Amino acid sequence: MKKYDVIIIGAGVSGCAIARWLAKKERTIAVLEKASDVCEGSSKANSGIVHAGHDARTGTLKARLNVRGNEMMDALSKELDFPFRRNGSLVLCFEEISRPKLEELKERGEKNGVKGLEILSPEQVRELDPAISDDIVAALYAPSGGIVCPFGMNIALAENAAVNGVEFYLNHMVTEVKKCDGYIITAAGEKFSAPVVINAAGVYADAIHNMVSGQKIKITPRRGEYCLMDKNCGNLVHSTVFQLPSELGKGILVTPTVHGNLLVGPTAEDILDKEGVDTTAEGLSKVIELGGRSVNGLDGRLTITSFAGLRAHLELHGEEKQDFIIGEAEDAEGFFDVAGIESPGLTCAPAIGEYVAAMVNEKYPAPDKKDFIAVRKGIPNMAEATDEERHRLIAANPAYANVICRCEMVTEGEIVEAIHRPVGATTLDGVKRRTRAGMGRCQSGFCSPKTLEILARELGVDQSKITKAGGNSAILTGYTKDVVESAAQDNASMAGNAGKQADVGKGGRA
Amino acid sequence: MSRREEEVVIIGGGPAGLAAALSAKKAGCERILILERDKELGGILNQCIHNGFGLHTFKEELTGPEYADRYIQMVLAEEISCLLRTMVTNISLEEDGWKVVTAMNKDQGLLEIRTKSVILAMGCRERPRGALNIPGYRPAGIYSAGTAQYYVNMEGRMPGRTVVILGSGDIGLIMARRMVLEGAKVQCVAELRPYSGGLKRNIVQCLDDFGIPLYLSTTVSAIHGRERVEGVTLTRVDENGKPIPGSEWEVPCDTLLLSCGLIPENELTVGLGAQMDAKTNGPVVNERLECSISGVFACGNVLHVHELVDHVSAEADKAGRFAAAYVQTEGRLI
Ligand SMILES: Cc1cc2nc3c(=O)[nH]c(=O)nc-3n(C[C@H](O)[C@H](O)[C@H](O)COP(=O)(O)OP(=O)(O)OC[C@H]3O[C@@H](n4cnc5c(N)ncnc54)[C@H](O)[C@@H]3O)c2cc1C
Ligand SMILES: Cc1cc2nc3c(=O)[nH]c(=O)nc-3n(C[C@H](O)[C@H](O)[C@H](O)COP(=O)(O)OP(=O)(O)OC[C@H]3O[C@@H](n4cnc5c(N)ncnc54)[C@H](O)[C@@H]3O)c2cc1C
């Protein structure tokens, strides 16, 4: 039995933010995550928007945490070194009859505490962003709207938690939570116990909650599909462009990403399957079609990849709940839910971390951790470095001169660093989310064999053991005949021939 | 930062870069430098171990590496300088017409090379899945045909056991045969268009001879499997390439290879500010194979996708001569 003061279930952005804030006090903390890496749930597939805060109903926890999270983002992104930019956002209004709704949105935002909201005329909008559609009648401008790298933030929080003593158990799916003088948790066949449990299990937060509480909740995954476009159209717009919700639905947004691509989406569709992150032909064509209403010159052919994420849409007592559930379950002392964290959960994450930590600290006080490390430095980024920085990095480690991913210019040095960080990468997707190797326009066609080789070398395993994203997702299935035959021959001729072994893996060209 | 000056810098040491270097040398240039990011010269030919190269140039059938080796030997004999494992990251223009090529490698770190003339020979890359927008999950087991070719021919590793290939370009056809020879089962090749983009001889030798069906006017409309590919849905398409409802059928497989075209690799060209051709995805060039920036030439797959390497060599031969002529008029270094 492994004992901790606090156990957090789920290593998405919520769980990792909570871990990081809880680690500011002297206590032992474990994070149990079913996937092979942090940031494998909703936190990896979303719009990456730091919302201003005008959407959520005034008075809700969502509204409060949104505005607070937005406020915290500048300082946090510097402290933990992840990409964030305040590019401002626009909500487009296409018909005069909808104008009152736009004004309502502005008022609500102001009540929520959002600063600088302004309704702009079409001319003002196009001065800001010339590619916006000629069909608009007005737009709500929010200067505090921003964009963030969702993986960058999630991983930064996890790394910082880890250097402050938080232990991460990956590939640990929680299958049982039992209440008995604290909680006993079973994950991947191992037993863990803690007086305090935080349920940050994303779309599965209902299953975890229902293991200990009689007041059942239900989470419906609401799928959102996206198209990610090539960097060569990344500056089509520089604000995040929303559409005012209408009969046609909630609207499709078009936004630049912090890395200079253009992102278009998401759709919204309730589905049954909590692993249903597949894209559909209808969804993807809808994304491009509706996105094209907002922005002139949106070209679907520039899509380099598409993906889908699941919002954790909550029902309580059979009714839709319009707010997050964050707090101690009424009938389970020490069990804290962080459930129904749908949009704007990414924006809220730092505020959720702060809020949950305050709640736990109040009930379960602990002394301050004197040597808490608040600052984390990210992996060097050769693509964005100046020539002097490049020179310095290469002088210290020549691997920074060996380009592995040509599209995004990621070097061996960066990949090795990503692998050896706290909670480091063990999969191709893990390397990709930490360094961007494979995220560019060729989508890893060129670099994946090389990244695979580096992963295997640095982790000290055979390449056949390396997966795309854990589980049964190995990249390679075996050797070619030449290699198998020459290995067999080598075995037959046995000793004295040991040198030949080195050829295994290159034998294909014989 | 290490600095040097050259008359002609050639970016890319594939067949285009090699042939261009040779002809520039023959036309009288002395200071020529080839920059290649791979560990060896030869470009994509190194992984094309099948026959069918050089019928025009050498009047015999060679494998890709053999064809490349002929040029490599000539380049070595001419004592043309090459830097391997060296990635060019930027090209810029100076006011006096000199070009500055920035590159890096493990031994020298950052390099800055001032040169009179540049020959672009960066080749092309394969079109990824996203560009095709195939719906479904994103499991392991989806590779471009060239990536699979790299695993099999360069690493001796198998990327799958039961394979469906989308796209009947030559690389797809050749990989169909290769996978079968290596013991995999190739279920079929699906091609969106009503005809194959591959050479007739490849269809006969790579598919027909092995009993692999080729479905024309067919595409992959969904990918199944969450961790590893478990199958794909194939669908017939109409004359506009739109799926015909009701025509779907499922094919089990653990691997989907995509052979859906090549795109010239022009980040550097775009960065330099050269005018681009939307049709070819390569730079616009004049009859001297010179881009909109004088003294910058392009040849091979970076200019437009070539079917046969022999044509690449012939074109590059010209580019090398024009670059040499440019250097002559601009004033030699020595
Ligand atoms: C389409 C879409 C668009 C969005 N856009 C935005 C946006 O632009 N801005 C914004 O602020 N927010 C946005 N969001 C919301 C945001 O993405 C989420 O609120 C946030 O990522 C939720 O994080 P989380 O940590 O709560 O959940 P998750 O990231 O899903 O993490 C939960 C983790 O728990 C793990 N887990 C589950 N069950 C178990 C178990 N039994 N044992 C162990 N581990 C388990 C999962 O593997 C997962 O890693 C969007 C969401 C979606 C789906
Ligand atoms: C998978 C595949 C299979 C093929 N099969 C056949 C066939 O069967 N028969 C046939 O006749 N033709 C075939 N071809 C076509 C033929 O191989 C190509 O036309 C030919 O190789 C193109 O030559 P190239 O020099 O333009 O490009 P490449 O051979 O691609 O060479 C480009 C070189 O530039 C280097 N480079 C790129 N960017 C940089 C940079 N920034 N810095 C430094 N170096 C850089 C690359 O590493 C590469 O070595 C095939 C092509 C491919 C892609």
Coordinates of N, CA, C and O and ligand atoms in Angstrom, one line a residue, chain A residues 8-16 32-35 37-51 66 148 150 154 169 172-175 187 200-205 207-208 211 222-226 242 253 266-267 307-312 324 338 340-349 352, ligand 1:
Chain A
I8 N -4.4 12.7 -6.4 CA -5.2 13.3 -7.5 C -5.4 12.3 -8.6 O -4.5 11.7 -9.0
I9 N -6.7 12.2 -9.0 CA -6.9 11.3 -10.1 C -7.1 12.1 -11.4 O -8.0 12.9 -11.5
G10 N -6.2 11.9 -12.4 CA -6.2 12.6 -13.6 C -5.1 13.6 -13.7 O -4.9 14.4 -12.9
A11 N -4.3 13.5 -14.8 CA -3.2 14.4 -15.1 C -3.5 15.3 -16.2 O -2.6 15.6 -17.1
G12 N -4.7 15.7 -16.4 CA -5.1 16.8 -17.3 C -4.6 18.1 -16.8 O -3.9 18.2 -15.7
V13 N -5.1 19.2 -17.4 CA -4.6 20.5 -17.0 C -5.2 20.8 -15.6 O -4.5 21.4 -14.7
S14 N -6.4 20.3 -15.3 CA -7.0 20.5 -13.9 C -6.2 19.8 -12.9 O -5.7 20.4 -11.9
G15 N -6.0 18.5 -13.0 CA -5.2 17.7 -12.0 C -3.8 18.3 -11.8 O -3.3 18.3 -10.7
C16 N -3.1 18.7 -12.9 CA -1.8 19.1 -12.8 C -1.7 20.5 -12.1 O -0.8 20.8 -11.4
L32 N -2.5 10.0 -10.1 CA -2.7 8.7 -10.9 C -3.4 9.0 -12.2 O -4.4 9.7 -12.3
E33 N -2.7 8.5 -13.3 CA -3.2 8.8 -14.6 C -3.3 7.6 -15.4 O -2.3 6.8 -15.5
K34 N -4.4 7.4 -16.1 CA -4.5 6.1 -16.8 C -3.7 6.1 -18.1 O -3.3 5.0 -18.6
A35 N -3.5 7.2 -18.7 CA -2.8 7.3 -20.0 C -1.3 7.2 -19.8 O -0.8 7.2 -18.7
D37 N 0.9 9.3 -20.6 CA 1.5 10.6 -20.5 C 0.5 11.6 -19.8 O -0.7 11.2 -19.8
V38 N 1.0 12.7 -19.3 CA 0.1 13.7 -18.9 C -0.5 14.4 -20.2 O 0.0 14.1 -21.3
C39 N -1.6 15.1 -20.0 CA -2.2 15.8 -21.1 C -2.6 14.9 -22.2 O -2.3 15.0 -23.4
E40 N -3.4 13.8 -21.9 CA -3.9 12.9 -22.9 C -5.4 13.0 -23.1 O -6.0 12.3 -23.9
G41 N -6.1 13.7 -22.2 CA -7.5 13.8 -22.3 C -8.0 15.1 -23.0 O -7.4 15.5 -24.0
S42 N -9.0 15.7 -22.5 CA -9.6 16.9 -23.2 C -8.5 18.0 -23.3 O -8.6 18.8 -24.2
S43 N -7.6 18.0 -22.3 CA -6.6 19.0 -22.3 C -5.7 19.1 -23.5 O -5.0 20.0 -23.8
K44 N -5.7 18.0 -24.3 CA -4.8 18.0 -25.5 C -5.6 18.3 -26.8 O -5.0 18.5 -27.8
A45 N -6.9 18.4 -26.7 CA -7.7 18.6 -27.9 C -8.7 19.6 -27.7 O -9.9 19.3 -27.4
N46 N -8.3 20.9 -27.7 CA -9.3 22.0 -27.5 C -8.9 23.2 -28.3 O -7.9 23.1 -29.1
S47 N -9.5 24.3 -28.1 CA -9.2 25.5 -29.0 C -8.0 26.3 -28.5 O -7.5 27.1 -29.2
G48 N -7.5 26.0 -27.3 CA -6.4 26.7 -26.8 C -6.6 28.2 -26.6 O -5.7 29.0 -26.6
I49 N -7.9 28.5 -26.3 CA -8.3 29.9 -26.1 C -8.2 30.3 -24.6 O -8.8 29.5 -23.8
V50 N -7.7 31.4 -24.3 CA -7.8 31.9 -23.0 C -9.0 32.9 -23.1 O -8.8 34.1 -23.5
H51 N -10.1 32.5 -22.6 CA -11.3 33.2 -22.8 C -11.3 34.5 -22.0 O -10.8 34.5 -20.8
N66 N -13.1 31.8 -14.6 CA -12.6 32.2 -15.9 C -11.9 33.6 -15.8 O -10.8 33.7 -16.3
V148 N -3.2 30.2 -25.9 CA -2.1 29.5 -25.1 C -1.8 28.2 -25.7 O -2.7 27.6 -26.5
P150 N -2.0 24.6 -25.2 CA -2.6 23.8 -24.1 C -1.7 22.7 -23.6 O -1.6 22.5 -22.4
N154 N -0.1 22.5 -19.7 CA -0.4 21.2 -18.9 C 1.0 20.6 -18.5 O 1.2 20.2 -17.4
Y169 N 2.1 8.7 -11.3 CA 2.0 7.3 -11.7 C 1.2 7.3 -13.1 O 0.0 7.4 -13.1
H172 N -1.7 4.2 -14.9 CA -2.3 3.8 -13.7 C -3.8 4.2 -13.8 O -4.2 5.3 -13.4
M173 N -4.6 3.3 -14.3 CA -6.0 3.6 -14.4 C -6.7 3.2 -13.0 O -6.6 2.1 -12.6
V174 N -7.4 4.2 -12.5 CA -8.1 3.9 -11.2 C -9.4 3.1 -11.5 O -10.2 3.4 -12.3
T175 N -9.5 1.9 -10.8 CA -10.6 1.1 -11.1 C -11.5 1.0 -9.8 O -12.6 0.5 -9.9
A187 N -5.3 1.1 -8.6 CA -5.0 1.5 -9.9 C -3.9 0.6 -10.5 O -2.9 0.4 -9.8
A200 N -10.2 14.5 -10.6 CA -10.0 15.4 -11.8 C -9.9 14.6 -13.0 O -9.1 14.7 -13.9
A201 N -10.9 13.6 -13.2 CA -10.8 12.6 -14.2 C -11.5 13.0 -15.5 O -11.8 12.1 -16.3
G202 N -11.7 14.2 -15.7 CA -12.3 14.7 -17.0 C -13.6 14.0 -17.3 O -14.5 14.1 -16.5
V203 N -13.8 13.4 -18.5 CA -15.1 12.8 -18.8 C -15.4 11.6 -18.0 O -16.6 11.2 -18.0
Y204 N -14.4 11.1 -17.2 CA -14.7 10.0 -16.4 C -14.9 10.4 -14.9 O -15.0 9.6 -14.0
A205 N -15.0 11.7 -14.7 CA -15.2 12.2 -13.3 C -16.5 11.7 -12.7 O -16.6 11.5 -11.5
A207 N -17.7 8.6 -13.2 CA -17.5 7.2 -12.8 C -16.7 7.2 -11.4 O -17.1 6.5 -10.5
I208 N -15.7 8.1 -11.3 CA -14.9 8.1 -10.1 C -15.8 8.7 -8.9 O -15.8 8.1 -7.8
M211 N -18.3 6.2 -7.5 CA -17.7 5.1 -6.7 C -17.8 5.4 -5.2 O -17.8 4.5 -4.4
R222 N -19.2 15.6 -25.1 CA -19.7 16.5 -26.2 C -18.6 16.7 -27.1 O -17.6 17.5 -26.8
R223 N -18.6 16.1 -28.3 CA -17.4 16.1 -29.1 C -17.3 17.4 -29.9 O -18.3 17.9 -30.4
G224 N -16.1 17.9 -30.1 CA -15.8 19.0 -30.9 C -14.7 18.7 -31.9 O -13.6 18.2 -31.5
E225 N -15.0 18.9 -33.2 CA -14.0 18.5 -34.2 C -13.3 19.8 -34.8 O -13.9 20.8 -34.9
Y226 N -12.1 19.6 -35.2 CA -11.3 20.7 -35.6 C -10.5 20.4 -36.9 O -10.1 19.3 -37.1
F242 N -14.8 34.5 -32.9 CA -16.0 33.7 -32.6 C -17.2 34.2 -33.4 O -17.2 35.3 -33.9
L253 N -15.2 28.8 -34.4 CA -14.2 29.9 -34.3 C -13.0 29.7 -35.2 O -12.8 28.5 -35.6
P266 N -14.8 24.5 -32.9 CA -15.1 23.0 -33.0 C -16.6 22.9 -33.3 O -17.4 23.8 -33.1
T267 N -17.0 21.7 -33.7 CA -18.4 21.3 -33.7 C -18.9 21.0 -32.3 O -18.1 21.0 -31.4
F307 N -8.6 16.9 -35.8 CA -8.7 16.1 -34.5 C -10.0 16.4 -33.8 O -10.8 17.3 -34.2
A308 N -10.3 15.7 -32.7 CA -11.5 16.0 -32.0 C -11.2 15.8 -30.5 O -10.4 15.1 -30.1
G309 N -12.0 16.6 -29.7 CA -11.8 16.6 -28.3 C -13.2 16.4 -27.6 O -14.2 16.6 -28.3
L310 N -13.2 16.0 -26.4 CA -14.5 15.8 -25.7 C -14.7 16.7 -24.5 O -13.9 16.8 -23.6
R311 N -15.8 17.5 -24.6 CA -16.1 18.3 -23.4 C -16.9 17.5 -22.4 O -17.7 16.6 -22.8
A312 N -16.6 17.7 -21.1 CA -17.2 16.9 -20.1 C -18.5 17.6 -19.6 O -18.5 18.4 -18.7
F324 N -19.4 24.3 -13.3 CA -18.5 23.2 -12.8 C -19.0 22.7 -11.5 O -19.7 23.4 -10.7
V338 N -13.7 17.7 -9.0 CA -13.4 18.8 -10.0 C -14.0 18.3 -11.3 O -13.3 17.7 -12.1
G340 N -17.1 18.1 -14.5 CA -17.8 18.9 -15.5 C -17.0 20.1 -16.0 O -17.5 21.2 -16.3
I341 N -15.7 19.9 -16.0 CA -14.8 21.0 -16.4 C -14.7 21.1 -17.9 O -13.8 20.7 -18.6
E342 N -15.8 21.6 -18.5 CA -15.8 21.8 -19.9 C -15.3 23.2 -20.2 O -14.7 23.9 -19.3
S343 N -15.5 23.7 -21.4 CA -14.9 25.1 -21.7 C -15.5 26.1 -20.7 O -16.7 26.0 -20.3
P344 N -14.8 27.0 -20.2 CA -13.4 27.4 -20.4 C -12.4 26.8 -19.4 O -11.7 27.5 -18.8
G345 N -12.4 25.5 -19.3 CA -11.6 24.8 -18.3 C -10.1 25.1 -18.4 O -9.4 25.1 -17.4
L346 N -9.6 25.2 -19.6 CA -8.2 25.5 -19.8 C -7.9 26.9 -19.2 O -6.9 27.0 -18.5
T347 N -8.7 27.8 -19.5 CA -8.5 29.2 -19.0 C -8.5 29.2 -17.5 O -7.8 29.8 -16.8
C348 N -9.5 28.4 -17.0 CA -9.7 28.4 -15.5 C -8.6 27.6 -14.8 O -8.5 27.8 -13.5
A349 N -7.9 26.8 -15.5 CA -7.0 25.8 -14.7 C -6.2 26.5 -13.6 O -6.2 25.9 -12.5
I352 N -8.4 27.2 -10.9 CA -8.9 26.0 -10.3 C -7.9 25.4 -9.3 O -8.2 25.0 -8.2
Ligands
LIG1 C1 -13.7 20.8 -28.1 C2 -13.2 21.5 -26.9 C3 -12.8 22.8 -27.0 C4 -12.3 23.5 -25.8 N1 -11.8 24.8 -25.9 C5 -11.4 25.4 -24.8 C6 -10.8 26.7 -24.9 O1 -10.6 27.2 -26.0 N2 -10.5 27.4 -23.8 C7 -10.7 26.8 -22.6 O2 -10.4 27.5 -21.6 N3 -11.2 25.6 -22.5 C8 -11.5 24.9 -23.6 N4 -12.0 23.6 -23.5 C9 -12.1 23.0 -22.1 C10 -10.8 22.4 -21.7 O3 -10.2 21.7 -22.7 C11 -11.1 21.5 -20.5 O4 -11.9 22.1 -19.6 C12 -9.9 21.0 -19.8 O5 -8.9 20.5 -20.7 C13 -10.3 20.0 -18.8 O6 -9.1 19.5 -18.2 P1 -9.2 18.3 -17.1 O7 -7.9 18.1 -16.6 O8 -10.4 18.6 -16.2 O9 -9.7 17.0 -18.0 P2 -8.8 16.1 -18.9 O10 -7.8 16.9 -19.7 O11 -9.7 15.3 -19.7 O12 -8.0 15.2 -17.9 C14 -8.6 14.1 -17.2 C15 -7.6 13.1 -17.1 O13 -8.1 12.0 -16.2 C16 -7.6 10.8 -16.7 N5 -8.5 9.7 -16.2 C17 -9.8 9.5 -16.5 N6 -10.2 8.4 -15.8 C18 -9.2 8.0 -15.1 C19 -9.1 6.9 -14.2 N7 -10.1 6.0 -14.0 N8 -7.9 6.7 -13.7 C20 -6.8 7.5 -13.9 N9 -6.9 8.6 -14.7 C21 -8.1 8.8 -15.3 C22 -7.7 11.0 -18.2 O14 -6.9 10.1 -18.9 C23 -7.2 12.4 -18.4 O15 -5.8 12.5 -18.6 C24 -12.4 22.9 -24.6 C25 -12.8 21.5 -24.5 C26 -13.1 20.9 -25.7 C27 -13.5 19.4 -25.6

